[in-house]
Protein backbone atom coordinates (compact mmCIF):
# COMPACT_ATOMS: atom_id res chain seq x y z
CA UNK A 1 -22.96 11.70 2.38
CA UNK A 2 -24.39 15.00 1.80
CA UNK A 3 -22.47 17.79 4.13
CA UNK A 4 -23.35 20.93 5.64
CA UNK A 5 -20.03 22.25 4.61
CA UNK A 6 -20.30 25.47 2.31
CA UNK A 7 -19.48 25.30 -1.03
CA UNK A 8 -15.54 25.29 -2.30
CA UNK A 9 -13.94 25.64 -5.75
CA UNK A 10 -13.54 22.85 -7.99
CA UNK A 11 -9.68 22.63 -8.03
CA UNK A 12 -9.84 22.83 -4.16
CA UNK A 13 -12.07 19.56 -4.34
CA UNK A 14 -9.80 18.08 -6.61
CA UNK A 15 -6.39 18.77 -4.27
CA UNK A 16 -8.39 17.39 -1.92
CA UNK A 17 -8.78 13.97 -3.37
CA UNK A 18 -5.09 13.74 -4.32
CA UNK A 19 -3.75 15.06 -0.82
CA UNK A 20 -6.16 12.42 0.64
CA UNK A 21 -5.16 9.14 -1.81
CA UNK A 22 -1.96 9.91 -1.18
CA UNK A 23 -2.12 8.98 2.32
CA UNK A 24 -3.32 5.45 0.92
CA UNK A 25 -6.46 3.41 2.34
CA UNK A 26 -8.16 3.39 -1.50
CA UNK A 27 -11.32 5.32 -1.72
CA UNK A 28 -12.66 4.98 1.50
CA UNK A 29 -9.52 6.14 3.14
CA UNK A 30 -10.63 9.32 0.74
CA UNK A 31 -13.77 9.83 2.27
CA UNK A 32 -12.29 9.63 5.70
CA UNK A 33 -10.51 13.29 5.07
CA UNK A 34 -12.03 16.58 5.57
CA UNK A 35 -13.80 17.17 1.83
CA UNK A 36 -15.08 20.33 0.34
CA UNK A 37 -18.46 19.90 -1.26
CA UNK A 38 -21.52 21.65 -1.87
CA UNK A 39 -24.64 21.79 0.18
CA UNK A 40 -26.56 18.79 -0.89
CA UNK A 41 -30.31 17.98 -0.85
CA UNK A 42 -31.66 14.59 -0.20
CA UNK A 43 -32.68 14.43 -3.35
CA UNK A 44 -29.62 15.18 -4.61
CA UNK A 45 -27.93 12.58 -3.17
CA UNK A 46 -30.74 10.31 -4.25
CA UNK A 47 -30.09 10.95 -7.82
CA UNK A 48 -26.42 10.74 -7.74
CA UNK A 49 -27.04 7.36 -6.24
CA UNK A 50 -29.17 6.70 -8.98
CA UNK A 51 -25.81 7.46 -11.08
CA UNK A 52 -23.83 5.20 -8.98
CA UNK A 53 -26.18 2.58 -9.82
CA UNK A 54 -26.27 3.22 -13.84
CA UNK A 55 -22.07 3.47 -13.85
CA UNK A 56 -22.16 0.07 -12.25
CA UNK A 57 -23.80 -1.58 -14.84
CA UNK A 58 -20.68 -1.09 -17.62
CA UNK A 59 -18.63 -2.93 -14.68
CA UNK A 60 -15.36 -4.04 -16.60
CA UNK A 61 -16.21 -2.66 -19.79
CA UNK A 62 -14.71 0.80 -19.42
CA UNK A 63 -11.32 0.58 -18.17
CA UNK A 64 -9.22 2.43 -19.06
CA UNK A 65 -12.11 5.09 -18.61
CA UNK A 66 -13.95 5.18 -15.58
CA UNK A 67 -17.46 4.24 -14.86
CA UNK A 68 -20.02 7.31 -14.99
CA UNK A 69 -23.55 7.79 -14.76
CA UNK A 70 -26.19 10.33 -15.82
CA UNK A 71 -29.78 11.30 -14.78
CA UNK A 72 -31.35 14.04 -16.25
CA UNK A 73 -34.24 15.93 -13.53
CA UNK A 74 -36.38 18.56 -14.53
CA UNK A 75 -39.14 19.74 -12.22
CA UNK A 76 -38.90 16.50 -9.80
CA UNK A 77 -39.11 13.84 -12.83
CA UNK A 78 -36.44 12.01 -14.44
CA UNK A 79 -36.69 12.86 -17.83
CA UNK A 80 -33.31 10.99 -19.52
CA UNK A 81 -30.54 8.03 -17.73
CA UNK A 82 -27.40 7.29 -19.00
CA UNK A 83 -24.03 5.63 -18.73
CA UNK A 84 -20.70 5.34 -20.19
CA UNK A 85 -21.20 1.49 -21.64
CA UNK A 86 -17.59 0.95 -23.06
CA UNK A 87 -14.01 3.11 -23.56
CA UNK A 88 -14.30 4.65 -27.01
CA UNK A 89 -18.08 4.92 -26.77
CA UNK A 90 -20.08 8.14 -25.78
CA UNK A 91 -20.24 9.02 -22.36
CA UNK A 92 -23.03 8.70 -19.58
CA UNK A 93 -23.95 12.54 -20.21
CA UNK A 94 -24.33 11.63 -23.90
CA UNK A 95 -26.89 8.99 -23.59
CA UNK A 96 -28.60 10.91 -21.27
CA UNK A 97 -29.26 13.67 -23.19
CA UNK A 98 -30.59 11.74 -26.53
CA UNK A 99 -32.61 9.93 -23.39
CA UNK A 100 -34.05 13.38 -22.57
CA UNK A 101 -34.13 15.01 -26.06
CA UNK A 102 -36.10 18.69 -26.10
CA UNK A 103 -36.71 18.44 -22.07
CA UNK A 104 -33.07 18.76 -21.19
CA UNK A 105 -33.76 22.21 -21.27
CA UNK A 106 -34.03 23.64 -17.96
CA UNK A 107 -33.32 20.44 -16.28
CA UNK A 108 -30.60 20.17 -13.70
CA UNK A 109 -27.62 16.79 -14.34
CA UNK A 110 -26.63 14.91 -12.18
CA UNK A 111 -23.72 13.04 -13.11
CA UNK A 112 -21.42 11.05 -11.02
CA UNK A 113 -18.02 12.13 -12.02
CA UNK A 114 -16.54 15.60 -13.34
CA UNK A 115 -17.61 15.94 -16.91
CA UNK A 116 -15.07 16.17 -19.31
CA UNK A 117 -14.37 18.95 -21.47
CA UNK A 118 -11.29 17.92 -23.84
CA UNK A 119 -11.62 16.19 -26.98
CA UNK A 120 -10.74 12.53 -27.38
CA UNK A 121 -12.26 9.64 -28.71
CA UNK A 122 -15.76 11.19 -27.83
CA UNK A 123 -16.13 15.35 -28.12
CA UNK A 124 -16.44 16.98 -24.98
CA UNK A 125 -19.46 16.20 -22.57
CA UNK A 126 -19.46 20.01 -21.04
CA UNK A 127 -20.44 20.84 -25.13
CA UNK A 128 -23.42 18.82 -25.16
CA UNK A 129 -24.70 20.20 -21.98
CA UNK A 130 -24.07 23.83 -22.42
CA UNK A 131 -25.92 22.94 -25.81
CA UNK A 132 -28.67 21.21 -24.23
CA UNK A 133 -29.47 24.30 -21.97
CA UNK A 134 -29.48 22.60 -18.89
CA UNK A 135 -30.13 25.05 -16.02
CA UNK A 136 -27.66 23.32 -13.49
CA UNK A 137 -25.02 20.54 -13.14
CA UNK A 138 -24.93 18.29 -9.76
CA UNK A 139 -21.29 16.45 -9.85
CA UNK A 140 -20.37 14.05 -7.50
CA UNK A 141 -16.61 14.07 -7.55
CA UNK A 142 -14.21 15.74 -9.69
CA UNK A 143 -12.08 13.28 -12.19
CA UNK A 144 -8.30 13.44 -11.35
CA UNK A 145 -6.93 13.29 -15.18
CA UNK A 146 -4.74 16.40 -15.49
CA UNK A 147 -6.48 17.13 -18.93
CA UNK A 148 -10.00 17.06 -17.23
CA UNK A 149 -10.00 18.20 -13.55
CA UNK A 150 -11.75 21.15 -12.68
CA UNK A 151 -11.62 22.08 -16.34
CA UNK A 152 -15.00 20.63 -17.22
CA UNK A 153 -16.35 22.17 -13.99
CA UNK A 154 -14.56 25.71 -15.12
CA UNK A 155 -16.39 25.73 -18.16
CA UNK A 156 -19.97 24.86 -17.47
CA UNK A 157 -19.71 27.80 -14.73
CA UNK A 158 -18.57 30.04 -17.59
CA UNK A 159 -21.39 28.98 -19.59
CA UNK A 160 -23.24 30.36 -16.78
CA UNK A 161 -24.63 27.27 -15.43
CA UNK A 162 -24.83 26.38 -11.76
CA UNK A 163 -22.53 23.30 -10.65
CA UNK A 164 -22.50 22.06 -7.15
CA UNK A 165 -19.85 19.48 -6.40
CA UNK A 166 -19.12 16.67 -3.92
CA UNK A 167 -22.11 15.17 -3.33
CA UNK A 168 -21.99 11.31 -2.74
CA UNK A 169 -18.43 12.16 -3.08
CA UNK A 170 -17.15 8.84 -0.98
CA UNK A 171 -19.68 6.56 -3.11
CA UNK A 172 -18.53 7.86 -6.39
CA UNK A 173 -14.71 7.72 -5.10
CA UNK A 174 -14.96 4.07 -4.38
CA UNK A 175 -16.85 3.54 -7.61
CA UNK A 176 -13.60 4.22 -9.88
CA UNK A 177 -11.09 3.63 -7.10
CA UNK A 178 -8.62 1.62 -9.57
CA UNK A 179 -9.31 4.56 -12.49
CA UNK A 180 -8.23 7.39 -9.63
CA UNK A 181 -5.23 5.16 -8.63
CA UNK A 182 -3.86 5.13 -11.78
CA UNK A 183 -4.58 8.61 -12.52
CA UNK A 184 -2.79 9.88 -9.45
CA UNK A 185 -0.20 7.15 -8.99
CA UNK A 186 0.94 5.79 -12.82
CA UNK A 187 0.10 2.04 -11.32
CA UNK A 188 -2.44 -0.41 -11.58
CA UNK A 189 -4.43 -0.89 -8.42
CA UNK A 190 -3.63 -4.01 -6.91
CA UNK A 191 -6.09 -6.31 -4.27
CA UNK A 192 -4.70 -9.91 -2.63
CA UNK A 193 -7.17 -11.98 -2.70
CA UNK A 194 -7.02 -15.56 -0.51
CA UNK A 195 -8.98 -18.30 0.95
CA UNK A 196 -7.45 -19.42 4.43
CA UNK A 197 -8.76 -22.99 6.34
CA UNK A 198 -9.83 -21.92 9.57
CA UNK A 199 -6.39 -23.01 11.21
CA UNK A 200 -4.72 -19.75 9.07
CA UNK A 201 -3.35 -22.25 6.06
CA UNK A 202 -3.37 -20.68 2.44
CA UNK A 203 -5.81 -23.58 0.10
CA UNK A 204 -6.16 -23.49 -3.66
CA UNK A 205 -9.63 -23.50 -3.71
CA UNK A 206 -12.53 -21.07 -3.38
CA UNK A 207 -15.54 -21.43 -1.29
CA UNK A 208 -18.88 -23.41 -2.69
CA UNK A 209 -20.29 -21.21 -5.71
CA UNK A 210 -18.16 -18.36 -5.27
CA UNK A 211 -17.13 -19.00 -9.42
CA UNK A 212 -20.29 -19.24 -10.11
CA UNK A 213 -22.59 -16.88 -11.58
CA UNK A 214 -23.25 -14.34 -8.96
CA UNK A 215 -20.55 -15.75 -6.92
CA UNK A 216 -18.10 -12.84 -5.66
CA UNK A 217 -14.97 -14.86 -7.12
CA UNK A 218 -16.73 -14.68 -10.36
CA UNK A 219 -17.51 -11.09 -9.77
CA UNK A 220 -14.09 -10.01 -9.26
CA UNK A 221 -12.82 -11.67 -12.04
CA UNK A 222 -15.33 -9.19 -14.39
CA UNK A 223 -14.36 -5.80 -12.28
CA UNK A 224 -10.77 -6.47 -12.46
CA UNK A 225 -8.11 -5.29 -15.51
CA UNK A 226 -6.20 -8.58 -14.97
CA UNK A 227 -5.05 -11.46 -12.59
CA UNK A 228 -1.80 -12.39 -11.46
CA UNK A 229 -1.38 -16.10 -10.55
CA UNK A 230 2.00 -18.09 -10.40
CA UNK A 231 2.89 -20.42 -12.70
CA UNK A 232 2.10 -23.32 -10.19
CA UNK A 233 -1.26 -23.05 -10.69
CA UNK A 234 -0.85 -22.06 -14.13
CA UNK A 235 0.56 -25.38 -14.79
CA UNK A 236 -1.88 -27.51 -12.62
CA UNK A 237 -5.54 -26.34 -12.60
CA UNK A 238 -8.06 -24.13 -14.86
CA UNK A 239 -6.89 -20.09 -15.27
CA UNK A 240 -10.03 -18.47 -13.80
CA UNK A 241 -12.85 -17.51 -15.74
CA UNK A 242 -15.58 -15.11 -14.65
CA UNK A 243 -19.15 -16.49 -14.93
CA UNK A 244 -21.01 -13.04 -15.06
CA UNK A 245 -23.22 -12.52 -18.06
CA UNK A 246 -21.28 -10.60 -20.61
CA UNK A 247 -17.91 -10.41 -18.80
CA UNK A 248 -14.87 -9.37 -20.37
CA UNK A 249 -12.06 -11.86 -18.64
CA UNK A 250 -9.38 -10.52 -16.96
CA UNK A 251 -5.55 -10.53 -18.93
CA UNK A 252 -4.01 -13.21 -17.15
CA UNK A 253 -0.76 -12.64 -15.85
CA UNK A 254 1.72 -15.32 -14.83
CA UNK A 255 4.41 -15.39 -12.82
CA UNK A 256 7.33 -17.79 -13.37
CA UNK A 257 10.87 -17.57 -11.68
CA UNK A 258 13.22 -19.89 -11.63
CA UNK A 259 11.71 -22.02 -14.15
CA UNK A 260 13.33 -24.36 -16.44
CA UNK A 261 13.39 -23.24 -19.97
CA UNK A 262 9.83 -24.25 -21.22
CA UNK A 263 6.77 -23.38 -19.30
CA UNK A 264 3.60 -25.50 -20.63
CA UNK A 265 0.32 -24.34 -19.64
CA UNK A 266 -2.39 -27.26 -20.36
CA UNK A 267 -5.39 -25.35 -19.75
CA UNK A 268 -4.87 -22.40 -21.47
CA UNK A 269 -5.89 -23.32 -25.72
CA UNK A 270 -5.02 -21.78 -28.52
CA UNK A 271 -7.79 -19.16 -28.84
CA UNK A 272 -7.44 -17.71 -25.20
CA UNK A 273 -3.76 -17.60 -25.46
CA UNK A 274 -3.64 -13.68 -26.79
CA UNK A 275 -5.10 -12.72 -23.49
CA UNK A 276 -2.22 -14.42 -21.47
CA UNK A 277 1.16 -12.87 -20.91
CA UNK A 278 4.05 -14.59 -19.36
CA UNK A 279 6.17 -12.42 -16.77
CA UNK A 280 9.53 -14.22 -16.53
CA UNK A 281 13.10 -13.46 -15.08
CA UNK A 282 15.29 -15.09 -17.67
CA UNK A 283 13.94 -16.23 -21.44
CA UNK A 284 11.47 -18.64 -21.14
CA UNK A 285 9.09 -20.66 -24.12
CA UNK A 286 5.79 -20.81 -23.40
CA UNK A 287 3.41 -23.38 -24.67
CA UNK A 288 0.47 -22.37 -26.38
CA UNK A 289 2.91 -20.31 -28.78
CA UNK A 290 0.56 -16.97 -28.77
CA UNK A 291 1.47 -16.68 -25.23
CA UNK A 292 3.05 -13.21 -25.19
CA UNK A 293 6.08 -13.12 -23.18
CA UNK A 294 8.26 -10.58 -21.16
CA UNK A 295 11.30 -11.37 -19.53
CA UNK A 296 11.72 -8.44 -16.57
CA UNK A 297 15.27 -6.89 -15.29
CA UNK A 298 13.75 -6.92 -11.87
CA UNK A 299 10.90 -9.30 -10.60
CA UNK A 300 9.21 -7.46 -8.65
CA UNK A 301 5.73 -5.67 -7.79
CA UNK A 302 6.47 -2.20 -8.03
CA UNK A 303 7.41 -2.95 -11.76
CA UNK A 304 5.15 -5.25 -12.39
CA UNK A 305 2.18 -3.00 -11.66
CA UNK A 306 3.93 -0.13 -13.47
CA UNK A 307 4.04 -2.29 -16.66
CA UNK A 308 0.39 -3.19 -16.24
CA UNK A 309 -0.87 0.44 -16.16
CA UNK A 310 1.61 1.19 -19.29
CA UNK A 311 -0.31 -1.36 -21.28
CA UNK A 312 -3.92 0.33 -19.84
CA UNK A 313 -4.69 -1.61 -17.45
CA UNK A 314 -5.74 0.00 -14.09
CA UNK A 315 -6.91 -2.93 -11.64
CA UNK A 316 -5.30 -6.52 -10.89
CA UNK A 317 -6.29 -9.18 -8.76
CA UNK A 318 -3.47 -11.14 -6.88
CA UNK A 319 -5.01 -14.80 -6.68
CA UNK A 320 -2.48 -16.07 -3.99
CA UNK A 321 -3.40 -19.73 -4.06
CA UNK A 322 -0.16 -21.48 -3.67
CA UNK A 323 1.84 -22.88 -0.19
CA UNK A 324 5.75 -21.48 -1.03
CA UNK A 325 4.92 -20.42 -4.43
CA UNK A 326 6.40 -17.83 -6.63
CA UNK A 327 4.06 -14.88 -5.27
CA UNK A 328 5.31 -14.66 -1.80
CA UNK A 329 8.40 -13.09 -2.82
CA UNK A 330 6.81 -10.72 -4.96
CA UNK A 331 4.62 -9.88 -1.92
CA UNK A 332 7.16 -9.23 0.57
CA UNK A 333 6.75 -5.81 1.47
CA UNK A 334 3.92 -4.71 0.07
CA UNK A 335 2.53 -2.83 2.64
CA UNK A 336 5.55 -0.41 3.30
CA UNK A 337 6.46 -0.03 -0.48
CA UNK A 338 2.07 0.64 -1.04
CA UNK A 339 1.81 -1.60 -3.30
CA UNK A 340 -1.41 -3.08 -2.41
CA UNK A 341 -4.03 -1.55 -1.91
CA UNK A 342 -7.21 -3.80 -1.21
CA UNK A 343 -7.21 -7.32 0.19
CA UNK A 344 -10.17 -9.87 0.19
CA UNK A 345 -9.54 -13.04 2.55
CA UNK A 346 -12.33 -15.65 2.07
CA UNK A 347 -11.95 -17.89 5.94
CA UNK A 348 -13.20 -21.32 4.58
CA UNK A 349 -15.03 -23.75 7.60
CA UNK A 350 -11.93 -26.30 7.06
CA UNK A 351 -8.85 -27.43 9.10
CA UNK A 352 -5.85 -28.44 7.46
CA UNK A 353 -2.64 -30.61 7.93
CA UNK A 354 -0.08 -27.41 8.05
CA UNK A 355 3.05 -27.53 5.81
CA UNK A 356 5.30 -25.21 8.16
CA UNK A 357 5.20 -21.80 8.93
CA UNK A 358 2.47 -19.15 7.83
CA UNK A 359 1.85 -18.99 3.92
CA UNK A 360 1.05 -15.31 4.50
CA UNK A 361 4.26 -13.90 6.50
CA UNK A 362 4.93 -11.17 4.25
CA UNK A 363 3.61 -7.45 3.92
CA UNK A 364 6.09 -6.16 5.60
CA UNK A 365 8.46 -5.72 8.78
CA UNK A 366 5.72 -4.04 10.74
CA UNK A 367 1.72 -4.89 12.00
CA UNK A 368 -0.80 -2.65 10.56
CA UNK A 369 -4.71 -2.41 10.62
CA UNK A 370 -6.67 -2.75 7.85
CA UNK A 371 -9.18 0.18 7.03
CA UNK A 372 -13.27 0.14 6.44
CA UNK A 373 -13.20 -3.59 7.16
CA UNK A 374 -16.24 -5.39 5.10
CA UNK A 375 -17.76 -8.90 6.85
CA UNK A 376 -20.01 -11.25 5.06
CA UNK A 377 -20.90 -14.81 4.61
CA UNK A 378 -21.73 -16.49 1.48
CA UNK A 379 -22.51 -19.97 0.99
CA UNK A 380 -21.06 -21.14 4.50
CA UNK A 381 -17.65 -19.30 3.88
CA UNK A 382 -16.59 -15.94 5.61
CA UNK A 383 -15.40 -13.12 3.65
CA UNK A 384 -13.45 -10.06 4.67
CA UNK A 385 -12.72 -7.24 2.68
CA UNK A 386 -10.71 -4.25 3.92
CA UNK A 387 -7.85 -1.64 2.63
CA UNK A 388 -4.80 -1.12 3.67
């Protein structure tokens, strides 16, 4: 929200949001933190909003980039929108300009992360504004790449141009809360996702049209890098598959231990086999044959997660599904090693025959709350959403 706070330097903004992510809770534990930021209008945070709303539209397209949007304002109309649509594309800034073309001049930018001045794939965004004569740059959080941060803000101040930065700040930090993870930790960012009966029993199902289109199973399955899921249910049902117009699915990642030394996996064919990799602790041949496979010296989370990010990916869902299944182990203390940082726990109206013990007594050897807790219901099921 906009603050009253005076303005601060860019690099002190940026300390600020690796200090605070540090202390864990995901993006919303960010906001929680004292955070340097500019004064803000209500129109500015009205526009970077508007950003917000443009960067969610490339939702699982731009990993490993972040999400970003663009408006363009010059006296009190919206003259050019943009957004980053895909990683290798042009960014938000970009599109907005062409969007704007000759009245860019004089306008101010709002844009809802840091932009970049290095080149890459794309040439430097803080180029095409200085270009573009825009008066003034609005930015609603700094980006935490070492080759970006503060940099771009540096150099548009240079250029003389007014920046004011931190507005939105805690909506733009939970935006690209897996892209800032990565960035400050070298790890993908992880969220457990479950469905309990209402008698605390772990079910392989979902609740009634949550993988449908719309559904937030289905969702999740778009936003998310990959999915882990145990060989179990590998073996037995359908891998999921997000129903979202245009969605890229997820790299599934399963998780076999123990195994004999074939692992068949029925529903996966032929064609969908390149985006399936097999995480194993001793050699293992996987049918389909273009299963990729990686045997690992040690099965466990922490490494897991750091061979995800190496191979780009910077979110993964943890679809625990199965009663005693390979997961729990991998699980075990994920809460004092930080491993996790999100978890979504969909309470479904059912009671059920329990096996034992809890499915879900890992985490950890101590209690601990759960942060910015999130309540809905959908369809007759309860979901909760909170971060550790």
């Amino acid at each position: 929200m906009a603050s009253s706070l005076a303005p601060c330097p860019a690099s002190a903004v940026a300390s600020s949001c690796r200090a605070r992510l540090a202390v864990g809770g995901g993006a919303r534990g960010l906001a929680a933190g004292v955070r340097c930021q500019a004064q803000a209008s209500d129109m500015d945070a009205h526009y970077i909003r508007r950003c917000v709303e443009l960067a969610r539209k490339a939702a699982g397209h731009t990993s490993p980039n972040p999400m970003v949007g663009c408006v363009l304002v010059r006296d009190g109309q919206v003259v050019g929108e943009g957004f980053h649509p895909k990683a290798g594309q042009p960014h938000a800034e970009v599109f907005a300009l062409r969007d704007a073309g000759d009245l860019a001049e004089n306008a101010t930018a709002y844009v809802s992360l840091e932009p970049c001045n290095h080149y890459g794939r794309t040439p430097p965004c803080t180029e095409a504004l200085i270009k573009a004569r825009v008066k003034e740059v609005v930015v609603g959080m700094t980006d935490p790449n070492p080759i970006v941060a503060s940099k771009g803000i540096e150099k548009l101040r240079n250029a003389g141009i007014d920046v004011r930065v931190g507005v939105e700040e805690p909506l733009c930090l939970r935006l690209n809360e897996a892209y800032i993870h990565r960035m400050l930790t070298g790890k993908a960012f992880a969220t457990l996702r479950t469905t309990l009966s209402m008698n605390g029993i772990v079910i392989n199902q979902i609740g009634n049209g949550a993988d449908q289109p719309g559904g937030y199973y289905s969702q999740l399955l778009k936003e998310y890098d990959g999915v882990i899921v145990s060989s179990d249910m590998a073996k037995t049902t359908s891998l999921p598959v997000s129903r979202e117009a245009g969605a890229k699915q997820p790299l599934y990642i399963i998780i076999t231990q123990g195994e004999s030394s074939t692992l068949q996996i029925p529903f996966l064919d032929d064609e969908s086999a390149s985006n399936a990799i097999v995480l194993a602790d001793s050699p293992v041949t996987v049918e389909p044959a273009g299963v990729s496979v990686s045997v690992l010296d040690q099965m466990n989370l922490e490494s897991i997660l750091q061979l995800l990010a190496d191979r780009g990916l910077c979110s993964v869902l943890v679809d625990f599904r199965d009663i005693g299944g390979s997961l729990a182990s991998l699980l075990n203390k994920f809460q004092e090693d930080k491993l996790v940082q999100k978890v979504v726990v969909e309470l479904s109206p059912v009671w059920m025959v329990s096996p034992g013990l809890s499915d879900l007594a890992f985490g950890g050897s101590q209690s601990f709350p759960l942060k910015n807790v999130e309540r809905k219901e959908v369809n007759g099921t309860l979901l909760l959403e909170g971060y550790l």
